[in-house]
Tab-separated table of C-alpha atoms in Angstrom:
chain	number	residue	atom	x	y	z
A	23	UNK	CA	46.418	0.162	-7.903
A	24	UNK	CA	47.496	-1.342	-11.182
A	25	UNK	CA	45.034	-2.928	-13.294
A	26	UNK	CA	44.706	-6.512	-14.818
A	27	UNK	CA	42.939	-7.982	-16.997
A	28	UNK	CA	40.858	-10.822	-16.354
A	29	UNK	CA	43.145	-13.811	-17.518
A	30	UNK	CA	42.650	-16.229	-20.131
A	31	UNK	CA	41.410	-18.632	-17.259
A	32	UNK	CA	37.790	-16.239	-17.218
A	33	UNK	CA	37.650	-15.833	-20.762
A	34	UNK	CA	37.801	-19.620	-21.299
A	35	UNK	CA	35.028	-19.884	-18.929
A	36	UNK	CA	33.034	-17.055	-20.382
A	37	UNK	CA	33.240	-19.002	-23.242
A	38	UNK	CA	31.921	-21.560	-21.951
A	39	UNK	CA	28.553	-20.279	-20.591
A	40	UNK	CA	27.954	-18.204	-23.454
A	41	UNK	CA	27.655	-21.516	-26.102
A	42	UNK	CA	25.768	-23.528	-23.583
A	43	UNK	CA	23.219	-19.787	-22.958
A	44	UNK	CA	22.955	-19.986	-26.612
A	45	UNK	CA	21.468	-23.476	-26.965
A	46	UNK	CA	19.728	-23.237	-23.681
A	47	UNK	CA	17.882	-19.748	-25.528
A	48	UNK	CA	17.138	-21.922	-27.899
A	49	UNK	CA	15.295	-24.674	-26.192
A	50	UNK	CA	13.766	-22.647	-23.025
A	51	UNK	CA	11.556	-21.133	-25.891
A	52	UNK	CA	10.683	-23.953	-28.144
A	53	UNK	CA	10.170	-26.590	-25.223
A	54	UNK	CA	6.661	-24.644	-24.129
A	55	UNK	CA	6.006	-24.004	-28.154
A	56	UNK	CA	6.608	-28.144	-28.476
A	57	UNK	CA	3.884	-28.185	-25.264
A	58	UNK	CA	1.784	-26.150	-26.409
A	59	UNK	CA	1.389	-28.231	-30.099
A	60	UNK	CA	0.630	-31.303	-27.708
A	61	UNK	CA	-1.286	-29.646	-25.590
A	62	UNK	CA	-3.151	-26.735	-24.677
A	63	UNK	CA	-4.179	-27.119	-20.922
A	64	UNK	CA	-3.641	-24.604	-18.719
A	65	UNK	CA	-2.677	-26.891	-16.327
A	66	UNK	CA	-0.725	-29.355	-18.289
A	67	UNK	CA	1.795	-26.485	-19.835
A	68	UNK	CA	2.912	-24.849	-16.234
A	69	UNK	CA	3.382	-28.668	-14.979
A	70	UNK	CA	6.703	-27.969	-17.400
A	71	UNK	CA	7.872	-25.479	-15.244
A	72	UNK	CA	6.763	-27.206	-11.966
A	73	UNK	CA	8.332	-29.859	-12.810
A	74	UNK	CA	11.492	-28.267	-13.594
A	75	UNK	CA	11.390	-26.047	-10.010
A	76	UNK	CA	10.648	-29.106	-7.938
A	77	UNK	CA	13.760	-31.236	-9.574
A	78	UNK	CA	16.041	-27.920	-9.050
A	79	UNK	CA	14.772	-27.830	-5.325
A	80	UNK	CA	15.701	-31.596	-4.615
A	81	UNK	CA	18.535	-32.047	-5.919
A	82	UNK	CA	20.283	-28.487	-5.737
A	83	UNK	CA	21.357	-28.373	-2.489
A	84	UNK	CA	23.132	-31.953	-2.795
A	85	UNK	CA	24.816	-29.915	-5.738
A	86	UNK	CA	26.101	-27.583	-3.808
A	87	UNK	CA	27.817	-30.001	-0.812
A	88	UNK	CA	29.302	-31.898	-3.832
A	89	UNK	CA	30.627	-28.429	-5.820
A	90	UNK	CA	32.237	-27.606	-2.008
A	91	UNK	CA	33.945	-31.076	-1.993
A	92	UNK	CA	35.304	-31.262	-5.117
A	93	UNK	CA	36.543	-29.228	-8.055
A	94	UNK	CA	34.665	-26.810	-10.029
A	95	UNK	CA	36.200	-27.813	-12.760
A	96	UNK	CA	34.685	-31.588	-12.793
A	97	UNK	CA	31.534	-30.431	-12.030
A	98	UNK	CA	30.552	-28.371	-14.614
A	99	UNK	CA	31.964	-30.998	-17.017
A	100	UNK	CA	30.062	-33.435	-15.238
A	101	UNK	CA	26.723	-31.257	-15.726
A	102	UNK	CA	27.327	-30.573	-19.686
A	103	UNK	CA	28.608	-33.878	-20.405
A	104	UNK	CA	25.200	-35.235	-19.210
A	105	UNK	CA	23.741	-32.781	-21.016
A	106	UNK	CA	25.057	-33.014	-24.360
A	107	UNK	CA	23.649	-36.807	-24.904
A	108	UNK	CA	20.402	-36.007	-23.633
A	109	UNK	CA	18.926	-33.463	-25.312
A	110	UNK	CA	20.789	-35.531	-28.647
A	111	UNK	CA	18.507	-38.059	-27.606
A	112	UNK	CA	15.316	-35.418	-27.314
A	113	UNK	CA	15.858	-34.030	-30.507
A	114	UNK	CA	16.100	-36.997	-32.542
A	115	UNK	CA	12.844	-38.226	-30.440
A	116	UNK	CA	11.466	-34.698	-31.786
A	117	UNK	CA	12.288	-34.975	-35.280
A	118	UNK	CA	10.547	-38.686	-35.047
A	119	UNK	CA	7.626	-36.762	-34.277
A	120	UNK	CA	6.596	-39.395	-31.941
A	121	UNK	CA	6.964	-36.599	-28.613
A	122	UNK	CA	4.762	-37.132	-25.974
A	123	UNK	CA	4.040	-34.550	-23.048
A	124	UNK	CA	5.650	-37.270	-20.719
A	125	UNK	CA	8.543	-37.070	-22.502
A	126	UNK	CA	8.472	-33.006	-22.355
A	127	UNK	CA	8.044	-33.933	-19.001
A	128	UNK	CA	11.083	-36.054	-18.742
A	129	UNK	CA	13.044	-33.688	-19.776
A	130	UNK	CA	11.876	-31.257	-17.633
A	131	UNK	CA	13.100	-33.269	-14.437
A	132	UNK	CA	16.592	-34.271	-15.574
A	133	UNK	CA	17.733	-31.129	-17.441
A	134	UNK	CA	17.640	-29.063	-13.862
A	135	UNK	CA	19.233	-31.677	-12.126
A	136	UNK	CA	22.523	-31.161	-14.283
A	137	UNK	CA	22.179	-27.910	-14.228
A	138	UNK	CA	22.413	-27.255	-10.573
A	139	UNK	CA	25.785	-29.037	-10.956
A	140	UNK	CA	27.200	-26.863	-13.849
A	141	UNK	CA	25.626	-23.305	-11.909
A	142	UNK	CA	26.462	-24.377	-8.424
A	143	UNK	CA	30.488	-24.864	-9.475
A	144	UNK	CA	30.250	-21.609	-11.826
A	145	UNK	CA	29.756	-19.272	-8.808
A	146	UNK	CA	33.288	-20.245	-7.055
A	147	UNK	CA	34.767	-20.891	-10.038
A	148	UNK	CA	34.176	-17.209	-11.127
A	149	UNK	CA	35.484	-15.687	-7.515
A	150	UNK	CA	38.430	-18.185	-7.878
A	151	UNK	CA	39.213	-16.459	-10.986
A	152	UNK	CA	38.995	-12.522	-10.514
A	153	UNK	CA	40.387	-10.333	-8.369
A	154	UNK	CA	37.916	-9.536	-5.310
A	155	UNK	CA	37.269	-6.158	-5.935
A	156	UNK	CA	35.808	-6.941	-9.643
A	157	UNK	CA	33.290	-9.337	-8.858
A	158	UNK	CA	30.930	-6.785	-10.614
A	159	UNK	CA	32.950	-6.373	-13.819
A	160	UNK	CA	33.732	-10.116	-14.090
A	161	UNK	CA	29.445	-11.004	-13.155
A	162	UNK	CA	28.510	-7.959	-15.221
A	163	UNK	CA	30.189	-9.421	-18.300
A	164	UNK	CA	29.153	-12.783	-17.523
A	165	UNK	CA	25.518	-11.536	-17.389
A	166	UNK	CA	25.623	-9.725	-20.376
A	167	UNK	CA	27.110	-12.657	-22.600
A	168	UNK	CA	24.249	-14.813	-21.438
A	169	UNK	CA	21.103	-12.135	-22.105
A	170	UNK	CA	22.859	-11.828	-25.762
A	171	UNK	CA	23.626	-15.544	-26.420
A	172	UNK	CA	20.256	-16.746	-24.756
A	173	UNK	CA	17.818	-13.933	-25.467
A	174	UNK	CA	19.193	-11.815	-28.130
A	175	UNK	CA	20.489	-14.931	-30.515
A	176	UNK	CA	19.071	-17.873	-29.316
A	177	UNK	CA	15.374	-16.975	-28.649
A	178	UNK	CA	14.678	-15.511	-32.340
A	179	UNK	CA	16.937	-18.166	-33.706
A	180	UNK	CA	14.895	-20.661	-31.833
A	181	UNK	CA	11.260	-19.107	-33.089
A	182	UNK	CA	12.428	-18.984	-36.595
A	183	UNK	CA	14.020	-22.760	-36.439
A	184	UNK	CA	11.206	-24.502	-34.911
A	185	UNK	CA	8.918	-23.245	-37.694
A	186	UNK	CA	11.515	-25.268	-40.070
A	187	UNK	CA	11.810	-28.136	-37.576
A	188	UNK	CA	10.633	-28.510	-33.923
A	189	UNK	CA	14.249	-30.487	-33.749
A	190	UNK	CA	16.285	-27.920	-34.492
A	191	UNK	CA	16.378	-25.938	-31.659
A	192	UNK	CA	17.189	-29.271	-29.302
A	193	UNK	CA	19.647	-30.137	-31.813
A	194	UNK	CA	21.993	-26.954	-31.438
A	195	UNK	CA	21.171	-27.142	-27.566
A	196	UNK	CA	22.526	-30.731	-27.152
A	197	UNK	CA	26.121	-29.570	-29.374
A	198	UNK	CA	25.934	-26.339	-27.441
A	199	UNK	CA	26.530	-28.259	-24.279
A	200	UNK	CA	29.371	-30.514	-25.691
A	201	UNK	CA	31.364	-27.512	-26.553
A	202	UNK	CA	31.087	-25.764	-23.369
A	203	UNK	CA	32.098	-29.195	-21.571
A	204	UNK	CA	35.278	-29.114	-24.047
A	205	UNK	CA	36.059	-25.945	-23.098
A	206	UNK	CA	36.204	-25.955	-19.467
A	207	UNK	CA	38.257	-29.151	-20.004
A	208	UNK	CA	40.630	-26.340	-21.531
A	209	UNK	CA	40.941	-24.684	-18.160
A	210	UNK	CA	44.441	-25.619	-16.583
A	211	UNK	CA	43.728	-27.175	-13.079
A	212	UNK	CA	45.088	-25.109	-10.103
A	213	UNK	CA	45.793	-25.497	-6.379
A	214	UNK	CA	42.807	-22.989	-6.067
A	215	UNK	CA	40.252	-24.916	-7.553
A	216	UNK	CA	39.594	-26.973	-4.905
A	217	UNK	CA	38.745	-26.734	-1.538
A	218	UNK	CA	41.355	-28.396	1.306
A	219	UNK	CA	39.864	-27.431	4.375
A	220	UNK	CA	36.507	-29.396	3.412
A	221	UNK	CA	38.042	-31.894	0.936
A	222	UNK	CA	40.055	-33.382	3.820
A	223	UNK	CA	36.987	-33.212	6.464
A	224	UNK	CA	34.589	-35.165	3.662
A	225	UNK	CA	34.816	-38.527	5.392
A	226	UNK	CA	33.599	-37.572	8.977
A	227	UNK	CA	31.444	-35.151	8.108
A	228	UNK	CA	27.951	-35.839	6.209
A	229	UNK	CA	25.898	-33.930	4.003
A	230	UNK	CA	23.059	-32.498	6.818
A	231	UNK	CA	26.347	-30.825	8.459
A	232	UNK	CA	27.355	-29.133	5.083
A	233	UNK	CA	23.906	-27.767	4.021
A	234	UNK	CA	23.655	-26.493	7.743
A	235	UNK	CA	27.358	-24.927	7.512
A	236	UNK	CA	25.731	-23.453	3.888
A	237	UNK	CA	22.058	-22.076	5.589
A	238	UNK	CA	23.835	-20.769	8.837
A	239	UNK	CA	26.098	-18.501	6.310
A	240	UNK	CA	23.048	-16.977	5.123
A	241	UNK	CA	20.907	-16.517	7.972
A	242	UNK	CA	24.127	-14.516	10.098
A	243	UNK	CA	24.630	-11.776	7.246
A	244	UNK	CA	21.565	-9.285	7.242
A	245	UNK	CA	21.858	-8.864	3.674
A	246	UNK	CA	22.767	-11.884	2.543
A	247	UNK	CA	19.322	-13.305	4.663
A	248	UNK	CA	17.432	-10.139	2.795
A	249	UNK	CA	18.539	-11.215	-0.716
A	250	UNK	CA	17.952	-15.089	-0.408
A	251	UNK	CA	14.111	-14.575	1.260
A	252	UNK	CA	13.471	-11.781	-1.175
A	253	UNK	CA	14.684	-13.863	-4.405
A	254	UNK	CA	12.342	-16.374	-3.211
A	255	UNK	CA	9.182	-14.242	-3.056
A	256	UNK	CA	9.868	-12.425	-6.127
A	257	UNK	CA	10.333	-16.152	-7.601
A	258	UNK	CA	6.929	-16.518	-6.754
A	259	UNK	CA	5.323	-13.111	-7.120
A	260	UNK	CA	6.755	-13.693	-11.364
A	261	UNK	CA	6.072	-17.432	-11.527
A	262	UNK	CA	2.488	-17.066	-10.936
A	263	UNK	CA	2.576	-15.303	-14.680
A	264	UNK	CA	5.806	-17.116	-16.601
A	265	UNK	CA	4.157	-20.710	-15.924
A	266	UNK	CA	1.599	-19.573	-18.381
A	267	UNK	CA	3.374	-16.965	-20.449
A	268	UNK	CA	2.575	-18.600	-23.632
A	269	UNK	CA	-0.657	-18.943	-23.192
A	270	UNK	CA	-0.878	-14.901	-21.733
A	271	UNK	CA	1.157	-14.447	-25.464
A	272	UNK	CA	-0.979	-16.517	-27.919
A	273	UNK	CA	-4.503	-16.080	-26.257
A	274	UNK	CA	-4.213	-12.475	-24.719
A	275	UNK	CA	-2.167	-10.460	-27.083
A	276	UNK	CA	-2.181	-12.395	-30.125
A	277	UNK	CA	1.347	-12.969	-31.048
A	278	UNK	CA	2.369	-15.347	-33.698
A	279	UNK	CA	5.368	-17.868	-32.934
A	280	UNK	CA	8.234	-15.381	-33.681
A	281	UNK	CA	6.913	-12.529	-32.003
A	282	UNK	CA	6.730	-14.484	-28.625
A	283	UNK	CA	10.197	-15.250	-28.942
A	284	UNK	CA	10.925	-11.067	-29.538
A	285	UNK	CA	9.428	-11.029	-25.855
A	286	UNK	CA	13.002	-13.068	-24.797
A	287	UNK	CA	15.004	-10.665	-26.992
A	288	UNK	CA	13.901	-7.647	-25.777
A	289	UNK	CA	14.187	-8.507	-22.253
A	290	UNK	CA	17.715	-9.604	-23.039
A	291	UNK	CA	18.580	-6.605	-24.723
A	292	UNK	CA	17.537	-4.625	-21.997
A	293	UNK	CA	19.254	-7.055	-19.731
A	294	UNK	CA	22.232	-6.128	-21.799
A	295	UNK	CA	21.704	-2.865	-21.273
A	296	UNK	CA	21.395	-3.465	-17.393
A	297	UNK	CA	24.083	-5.561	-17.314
A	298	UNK	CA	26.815	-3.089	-18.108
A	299	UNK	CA	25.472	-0.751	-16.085
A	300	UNK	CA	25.225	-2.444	-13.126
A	301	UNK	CA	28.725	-2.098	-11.604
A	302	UNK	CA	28.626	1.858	-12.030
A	303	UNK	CA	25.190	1.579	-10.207
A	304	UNK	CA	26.409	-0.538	-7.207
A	305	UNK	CA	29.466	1.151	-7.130
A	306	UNK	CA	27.114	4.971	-6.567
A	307	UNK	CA	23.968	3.579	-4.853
A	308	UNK	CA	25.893	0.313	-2.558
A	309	UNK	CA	24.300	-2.885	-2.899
A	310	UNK	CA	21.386	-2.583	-0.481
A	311	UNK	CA	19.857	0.530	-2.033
A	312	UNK	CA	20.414	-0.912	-6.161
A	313	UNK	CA	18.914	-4.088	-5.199
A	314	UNK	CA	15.535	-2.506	-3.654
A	315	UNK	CA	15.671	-0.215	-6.730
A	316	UNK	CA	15.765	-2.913	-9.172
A	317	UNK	CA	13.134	-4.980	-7.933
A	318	UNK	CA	10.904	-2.064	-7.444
A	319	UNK	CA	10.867	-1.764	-11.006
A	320	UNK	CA	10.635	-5.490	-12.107
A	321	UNK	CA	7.268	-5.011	-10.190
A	322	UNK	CA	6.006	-1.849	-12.026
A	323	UNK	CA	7.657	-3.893	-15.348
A	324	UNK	CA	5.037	-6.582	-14.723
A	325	UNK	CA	1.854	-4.898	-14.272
A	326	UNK	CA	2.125	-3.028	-17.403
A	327	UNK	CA	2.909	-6.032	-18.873
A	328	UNK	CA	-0.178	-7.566	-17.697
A	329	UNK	CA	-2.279	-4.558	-19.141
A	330	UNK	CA	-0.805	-4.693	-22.633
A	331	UNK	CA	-3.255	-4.630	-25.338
A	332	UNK	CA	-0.241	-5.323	-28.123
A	333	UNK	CA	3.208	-6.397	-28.940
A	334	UNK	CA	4.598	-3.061	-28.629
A	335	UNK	CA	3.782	-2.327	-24.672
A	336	UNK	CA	4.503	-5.597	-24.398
A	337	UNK	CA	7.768	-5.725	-25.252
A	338	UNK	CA	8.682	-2.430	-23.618
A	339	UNK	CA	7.272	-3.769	-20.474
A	340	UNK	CA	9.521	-7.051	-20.626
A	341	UNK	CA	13.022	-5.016	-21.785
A	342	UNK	CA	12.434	-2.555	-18.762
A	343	UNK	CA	12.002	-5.492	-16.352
A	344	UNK	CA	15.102	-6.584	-17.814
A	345	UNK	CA	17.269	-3.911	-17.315
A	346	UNK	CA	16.045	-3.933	-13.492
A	347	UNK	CA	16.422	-7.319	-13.664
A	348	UNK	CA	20.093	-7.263	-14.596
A	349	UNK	CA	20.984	-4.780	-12.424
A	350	UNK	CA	19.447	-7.625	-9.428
A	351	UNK	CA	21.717	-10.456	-10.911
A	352	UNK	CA	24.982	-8.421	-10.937
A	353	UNK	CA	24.758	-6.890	-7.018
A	354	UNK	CA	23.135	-9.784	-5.459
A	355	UNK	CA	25.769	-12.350	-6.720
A	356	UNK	CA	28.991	-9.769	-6.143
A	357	UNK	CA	27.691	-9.565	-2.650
A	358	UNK	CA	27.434	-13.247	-2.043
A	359	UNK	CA	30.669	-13.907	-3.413
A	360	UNK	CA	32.439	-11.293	-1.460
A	361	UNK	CA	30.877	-12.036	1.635
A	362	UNK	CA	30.959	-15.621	1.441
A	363	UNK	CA	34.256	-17.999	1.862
A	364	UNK	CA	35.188	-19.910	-1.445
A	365	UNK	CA	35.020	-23.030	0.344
A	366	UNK	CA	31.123	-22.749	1.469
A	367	UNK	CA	30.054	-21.178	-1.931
A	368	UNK	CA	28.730	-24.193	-4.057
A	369	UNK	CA	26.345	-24.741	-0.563
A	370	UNK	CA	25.478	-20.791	0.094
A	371	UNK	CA	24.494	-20.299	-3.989
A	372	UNK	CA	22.264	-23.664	-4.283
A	373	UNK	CA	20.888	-23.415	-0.563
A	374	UNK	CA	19.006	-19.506	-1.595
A	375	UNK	CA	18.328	-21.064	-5.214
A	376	UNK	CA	16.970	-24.149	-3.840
A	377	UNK	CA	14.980	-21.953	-1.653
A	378	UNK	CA	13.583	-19.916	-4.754
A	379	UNK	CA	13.159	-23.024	-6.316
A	380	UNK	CA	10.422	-24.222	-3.651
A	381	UNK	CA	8.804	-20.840	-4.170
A	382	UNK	CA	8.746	-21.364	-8.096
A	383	UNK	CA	7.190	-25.276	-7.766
A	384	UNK	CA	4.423	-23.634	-5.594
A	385	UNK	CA	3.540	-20.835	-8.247
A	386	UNK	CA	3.699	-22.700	-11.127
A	387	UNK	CA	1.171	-24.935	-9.351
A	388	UNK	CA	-0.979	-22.034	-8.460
A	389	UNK	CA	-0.700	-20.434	-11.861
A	390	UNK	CA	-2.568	-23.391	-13.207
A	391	UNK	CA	-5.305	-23.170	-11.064
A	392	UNK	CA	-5.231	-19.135	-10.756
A	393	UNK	CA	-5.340	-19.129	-14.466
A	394	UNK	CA	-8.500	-21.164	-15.104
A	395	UNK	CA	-10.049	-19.491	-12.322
A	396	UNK	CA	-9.049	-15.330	-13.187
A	397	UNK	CA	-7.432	-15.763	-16.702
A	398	UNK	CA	-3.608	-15.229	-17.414
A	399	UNK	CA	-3.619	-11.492	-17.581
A	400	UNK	CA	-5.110	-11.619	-13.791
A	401	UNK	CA	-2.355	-13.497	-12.807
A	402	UNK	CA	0.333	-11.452	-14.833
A	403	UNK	CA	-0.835	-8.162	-13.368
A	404	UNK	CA	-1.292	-9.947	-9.564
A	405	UNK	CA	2.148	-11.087	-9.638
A	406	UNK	CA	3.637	-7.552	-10.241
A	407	UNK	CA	1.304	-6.230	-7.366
A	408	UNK	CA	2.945	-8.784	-5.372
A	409	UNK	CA	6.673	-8.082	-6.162
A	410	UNK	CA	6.137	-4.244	-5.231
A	411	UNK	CA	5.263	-5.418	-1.937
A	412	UNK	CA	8.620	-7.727	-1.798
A	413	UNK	CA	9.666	-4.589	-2.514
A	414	UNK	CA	8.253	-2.730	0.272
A	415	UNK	CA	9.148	-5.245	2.783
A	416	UNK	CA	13.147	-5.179	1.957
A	417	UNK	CA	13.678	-1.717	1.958
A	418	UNK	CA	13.701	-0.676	5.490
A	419	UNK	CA	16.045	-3.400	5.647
A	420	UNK	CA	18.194	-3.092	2.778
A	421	UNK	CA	18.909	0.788	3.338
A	422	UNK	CA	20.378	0.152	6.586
A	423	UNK	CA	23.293	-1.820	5.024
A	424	UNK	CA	26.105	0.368	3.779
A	425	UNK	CA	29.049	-0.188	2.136
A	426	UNK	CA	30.747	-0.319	5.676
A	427	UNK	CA	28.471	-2.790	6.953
A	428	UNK	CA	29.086	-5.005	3.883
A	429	UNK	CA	32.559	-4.742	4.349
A	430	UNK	CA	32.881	-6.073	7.636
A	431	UNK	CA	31.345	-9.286	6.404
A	432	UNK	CA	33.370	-9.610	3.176
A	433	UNK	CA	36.478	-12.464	3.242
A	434	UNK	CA	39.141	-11.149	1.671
A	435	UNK	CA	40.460	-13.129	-1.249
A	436	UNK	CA	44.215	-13.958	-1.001
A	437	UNK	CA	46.286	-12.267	-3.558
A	438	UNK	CA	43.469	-11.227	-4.993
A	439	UNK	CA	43.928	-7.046	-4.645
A	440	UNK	CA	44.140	-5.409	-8.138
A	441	UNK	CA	41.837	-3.830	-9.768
A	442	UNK	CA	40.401	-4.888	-13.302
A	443	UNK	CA	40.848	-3.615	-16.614
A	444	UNK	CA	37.238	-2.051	-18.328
């Protein structure tokens, strides 16, 4: 087969996500820094993330229906150009220093909500744009451009700049997002980008139907059912420690402001690292077998975590779960994209994350309450004990589906048939 490259189309919306990654780096680590100067509850601090979760989980799925129905295009737009204003608006609420944890709070709910939009439309927009049979290149580089922009940049950017000004960081977010929303506007609208079958059915039929149409997708494809119930208990296997990470950093191993943020970078580098491996590991293992692999090890990853005694296990711990992690991202969405038509994506992708969502709102309101009961290492080192046995419990399934089986699901993507260029 001949190879092509990618097109100017996926590069423009590569782009795209990698400026918006880079302020959302930025602001996923100084919004729990800016908590934890407010306040240092236990309880109070993994509301953040609960609150986050539980805005994700109602209003993701309506994303979805509304990604299927219209354009891609618009609807990441939509998402950053909401975006952009508000966190404007944080920032210069910030650098007032007149910030309240309601207002962290605030921002908490609203933030997810137009970010289901943009990350709903970004899965079809990215199989609408590649050839079928490099889903793994095109998600690999994705992936990789986020862990650097969010992680590698943006986290030690972010620890450094909110030592300056707790602003900062919100600042670059909000112009990150008004970039990315100018770039996709830069993406030449095609016959492809939307979806007739469902755009002319819209009327008649009503939202219920199309989140049914979305779950029903799932639950017939063994795999597909495997990786959307297993997301959701790994969700809450890690949540239990990540609601209270900070407090796990500052209390239990000591780090200052900029070393926490090194825990971001080296999970991204190793993320990195995972990331470009990750085809040539599906590709040799099949998807079943590299997806049990890599959340055996995010398991293992964790519990060492939990023991560390310093920044240096602790940072190994967190790049090795990020490599596995990586390696999860990459298979996981190539196989829903292949196996899923383009015009039921938007509902498939924010049906399982709406469902890992749920499973995230009810750790991070255990974590609280786990934490001021057993202490935040207890919880760190519980949660990986917990995603070893999510581990456990998919394998029998996941090594029954081969390449063959996955194939006979997979919806071939019209004119869609060479291969990529490296």
């Amino acid at each position: 087969m001949a190879n092509v490259p990618l097109g100017k189309k996926y590069w423009t919306l590569w782009a795209s996500s990698s400026i918006s990654n880079l302020g959302d780096g930025m602001r996923i680590v100084a919004l729990p820094l800016l908590g934890y100067t407010v306040s240092q509850d236990p309880l109070e601090i993994s509301l953040i993330l609960t609150l986050s979760s539980l805005s994700w989980l109602t209003f993701g799925p309506l994303a979805g229906v509304l990604v299927d129905r219209l354009t891609w295009r618009r609807v990441i737009v939509f998402g950053n150009g909401i975006r952009f204003p508000l966190v404007g608006l944080f920032a210069g609420l910030v650098a007032a220093g007149e910030t309240q944890m309601w207002h962290i709070y605030m921002l908490a709910v609203i933030l997810p909500v137009c970010e289901a939009f943009a990350d709903s439309a970004a899965q079809p927009a990215i199989s609408s744009l590649v050839p079928e049979n490099a889903l793994e290149g095109a998600n690999s580089r994705l992936f990789t451009a986020r862990m650097l922009a969010q992680d590698v940049v943006g986290s030690p950017v972010a620890g450094l700049l909110f030592g300056i000004s707790a602003s900062l960081p919100f600042l670059l977010d909000s112009i990150s997002f008004g970039v990315s929303a100018l770039l996709i506007l830069l993406i030449p609208v095609a016959a492809s980008d939307t979806c007739e079958p469902l755009k002319n059915d819209r009327t008649t039929r009503s939202i219920i139907s199309d989140l049914k149409d979305g779950v029903r997708t799932i639950w017939q494809q063994p795999l597909l059912r495997t990786i959307t119930l297993t997301n959701a208990a790994v969700n809450f296997s890690l949540l239990l420690g990540t609601a209270v990470l900070v407090l796990f950093a500052k209390e239990d191993l000591k780090l200052s402001d900029s070393s926490y943020a090194l825990l971001f970078t080296s999970a991204a580098l190793g993320s990195v690292l995972g990331g470009l491996c990750a085809p040539r590991i599906v590709k040799r293992m099949g998807s079943g077998p590299a997806l049990a692999c890599a959340i055996g090890v995010i398991g293992m990853s964790r519990i060492c975590f939990g023991l560390s005694v310093g920044p240096v296990t602790a940072t190994a711990a967190y790049m090795a779960a990020g490599v596995a992690f990586a390696l999860w991202v990459v298979a996981a969405s190539s196989y829903r994209q292949r196996v899923t038509p383009q015009e039921l994506q938007g509902r498939v992708y924010s049906a399982a994350l709406a469902l890992g969502h749920a499973a995230s709102v009810v750790a991070a309101l255990a974590s609280g309450f786990l934490t001021r009961t057993l202490g935040a290492r207890t919880v760190m080192v519980l949660g990986g004990v917990l995603v070893l046995g999510c581990a456990l419990a998919c394998i029998h399934t996941v090594r029954k589906v081969t390449r063959a089986e996955a194939q006979e699901y997979a919806v071939p993507l019209a004119g869609k048939e060479d291969e990529v260029t490296p």
